[in-house]
């Protein structure tokens, strides 16, 4: 299932072209927003968010981070997300969206 949404720019401001919102495929944007926000930041979905910044400088938290990402992406409708962690880098290999 392809999901489209209003696109944000690199500063998380609305992307506007020719005086109108840009609408495009948004799965990658959704994943980035889930990773960068923390629980409680989404008014309509208060349990959404990984808060990846709190894990970046923590040692020994890779499995906790990986599990948190997987749980959050599954809650957002991704089936069996494939997440790979290497040091402080997160690699998300997209999976099929089921809802």
mmCIF file of C-alpha atoms in Angstrom:
data_model
loop_
_atom_site.group_PDB
_atom_site.id
_atom_site.type_symbol
_atom_site.label_atom_id
_atom_site.label_comp_id
_atom_site.label_asym_id
_atom_site.label_seq_id
_atom_site.Cartn_x
_atom_site.Cartn_y
_atom_site.Cartn_z
ATOM 1 C CA UNK A 1 0.000 0.000 0.000
ATOM 2 C CA UNK A 2 1.443 3.354 -1.017
ATOM 3 C CA UNK A 3 0.818 6.129 1.476
ATOM 4 C CA UNK A 4 0.886 9.802 0.513
ATOM 5 C CA UNK A 5 0.976 12.760 2.852
ATOM 6 C CA UNK A 6 1.962 16.408 3.062
ATOM 7 C CA UNK A 7 5.760 16.525 2.801
ATOM 8 C CA UNK A 8 8.046 18.329 5.240
ATOM 9 C CA UNK A 9 11.373 19.902 4.304
ATOM 10 C CA UNK A 10 14.713 19.293 6.054
ATOM 11 C CA UNK A 11 13.729 21.755 8.812
ATOM 12 C CA UNK A 12 10.374 19.975 9.382
ATOM 13 C CA UNK A 13 8.489 22.897 7.855
ATOM 14 C CA UNK A 14 5.753 22.346 5.308
ATOM 15 C CA UNK A 15 7.146 21.900 1.816
ATOM 16 C CA UNK A 16 5.429 24.410 -0.478
ATOM 17 C CA UNK A 17 5.751 24.647 -4.248
ATOM 18 C CA UNK A 18 3.828 27.070 -6.437
ATOM 19 C CA UNK A 19 1.898 28.267 -3.399
ATOM 20 C CA UNK A 20 0.541 24.843 -2.461
ATOM 21 C CA UNK A 21 1.485 21.968 -0.167
ATOM 22 C CA UNK A 22 3.598 19.223 -1.692
ATOM 23 C CA UNK A 23 1.953 15.812 -1.438
ATOM 24 C CA UNK A 24 4.029 12.736 -2.191
ATOM 25 C CA UNK A 25 4.882 9.232 -1.016
ATOM 26 C CA UNK A 26 5.614 9.544 2.672
ATOM 27 C CA UNK A 27 6.689 6.216 4.184
ATOM 28 C CA UNK A 28 10.285 7.358 4.669
ATOM 29 C CA UNK A 29 9.096 10.597 6.266
ATOM 30 C CA UNK A 30 6.809 8.675 8.641
ATOM 31 C CA UNK A 31 9.676 6.433 9.747
ATOM 32 C CA UNK A 32 11.988 9.406 10.387
ATOM 33 C CA UNK A 33 9.305 11.223 12.387
ATOM 34 C CA UNK A 34 8.604 8.151 14.510
ATOM 35 C CA UNK A 35 12.319 7.706 15.226
ATOM 36 C CA UNK A 36 12.908 11.348 16.126
ATOM 37 C CA UNK A 37 9.849 12.003 18.296
ATOM 38 C CA UNK A 38 9.212 10.721 21.799
ATOM 39 C CA UNK A 39 6.180 9.202 23.432
ATOM 40 C CA UNK A 40 3.699 11.974 24.215
ATOM 41 C CA UNK A 41 4.556 14.308 21.333
ATOM 42 C CA UNK A 42 1.722 13.120 19.078
ATOM 43 C CA UNK A 43 -1.598 14.474 20.355
ATOM 44 C CA UNK A 44 -3.712 11.933 18.473
ATOM 45 C CA UNK A 45 -1.327 9.039 19.105
ATOM 46 C CA UNK A 46 0.323 9.643 22.495
ATOM 47 C CA UNK A 47 2.111 6.277 22.596
ATOM 48 C CA UNK A 48 3.942 6.876 19.292
ATOM 49 C CA UNK A 49 7.633 7.764 19.210
ATOM 50 C CA UNK A 50 11.030 6.166 19.756
ATOM 51 C CA UNK A 51 13.083 9.140 20.965
ATOM 52 C CA UNK A 52 16.209 7.924 19.211
ATOM 53 C CA UNK A 53 18.301 10.809 20.583
ATOM 54 C CA UNK A 54 18.220 9.294 24.082
ATOM 55 C CA UNK A 55 19.794 6.105 22.717
ATOM 56 C CA UNK A 56 22.517 7.674 20.558
ATOM 57 C CA UNK A 57 25.059 8.235 23.335
ATOM 58 C CA UNK A 58 23.994 5.271 25.493
ATOM 59 C CA UNK A 59 26.099 2.148 25.360
ATOM 60 C CA UNK A 60 24.534 -1.289 25.556
ATOM 61 C CA UNK A 61 21.097 -0.098 24.411
ATOM 62 C CA UNK A 62 21.173 -1.401 20.837
ATOM 63 C CA UNK A 63 18.725 -4.266 21.422
ATOM 64 C CA UNK A 64 16.333 -2.017 23.356
ATOM 65 C CA UNK A 65 16.474 0.560 20.569
ATOM 66 C CA UNK A 66 15.970 -2.056 17.864
ATOM 67 C CA UNK A 67 12.960 -3.515 19.664
ATOM 68 C CA UNK A 68 11.449 -0.060 20.243
ATOM 69 C CA UNK A 69 11.789 0.794 16.544
ATOM 70 C CA UNK A 70 10.239 -2.510 15.486
ATOM 71 C CA UNK A 71 7.294 -2.124 17.886
ATOM 72 C CA UNK A 72 6.638 1.465 16.815
ATOM 73 C CA UNK A 73 6.790 0.673 13.098
ATOM 74 C CA UNK A 74 4.485 -2.307 13.511
ATOM 75 C CA UNK A 75 2.035 -0.067 15.379
ATOM 76 C CA UNK A 76 2.181 2.332 12.416
ATOM 77 C CA UNK A 77 1.193 -0.452 10.045
ATOM 78 C CA UNK A 78 4.449 -1.992 8.834
ATOM 79 C CA UNK A 79 4.610 -5.771 8.687
ATOM 80 C CA UNK A 80 7.802 -7.270 10.124
ATOM 81 C CA UNK A 81 10.061 -4.210 9.760
ATOM 82 C CA UNK A 82 13.713 -5.110 9.253
ATOM 83 C CA UNK A 83 15.902 -2.861 11.412
ATOM 84 C CA UNK A 84 19.698 -3.122 11.471
ATOM 85 C CA UNK A 85 21.870 -1.192 13.942
ATOM 86 C CA UNK A 86 25.577 -0.584 13.354
ATOM 87 C CA UNK A 87 27.143 1.598 16.009
ATOM 88 C CA UNK A 88 25.105 4.793 16.143
ATOM 89 C CA UNK A 89 23.615 4.210 12.691
ATOM 90 C CA UNK A 90 20.120 2.860 12.126
ATOM 91 C CA UNK A 91 19.346 1.122 8.853
ATOM 92 C CA UNK A 92 15.720 0.459 8.106
ATOM 93 C CA UNK A 93 15.008 -1.920 5.289
ATOM 94 C CA UNK A 94 11.440 -1.203 4.330
ATOM 95 C CA UNK A 95 8.725 -3.737 4.788
ATOM 96 C CA UNK A 96 5.210 -3.997 3.471
ATOM 97 C CA UNK A 97 2.663 -1.623 4.958
ATOM 98 C CA UNK A 98 -0.445 -3.530 5.946
ATOM 99 C CA UNK A 99 -2.722 -0.736 7.112
#
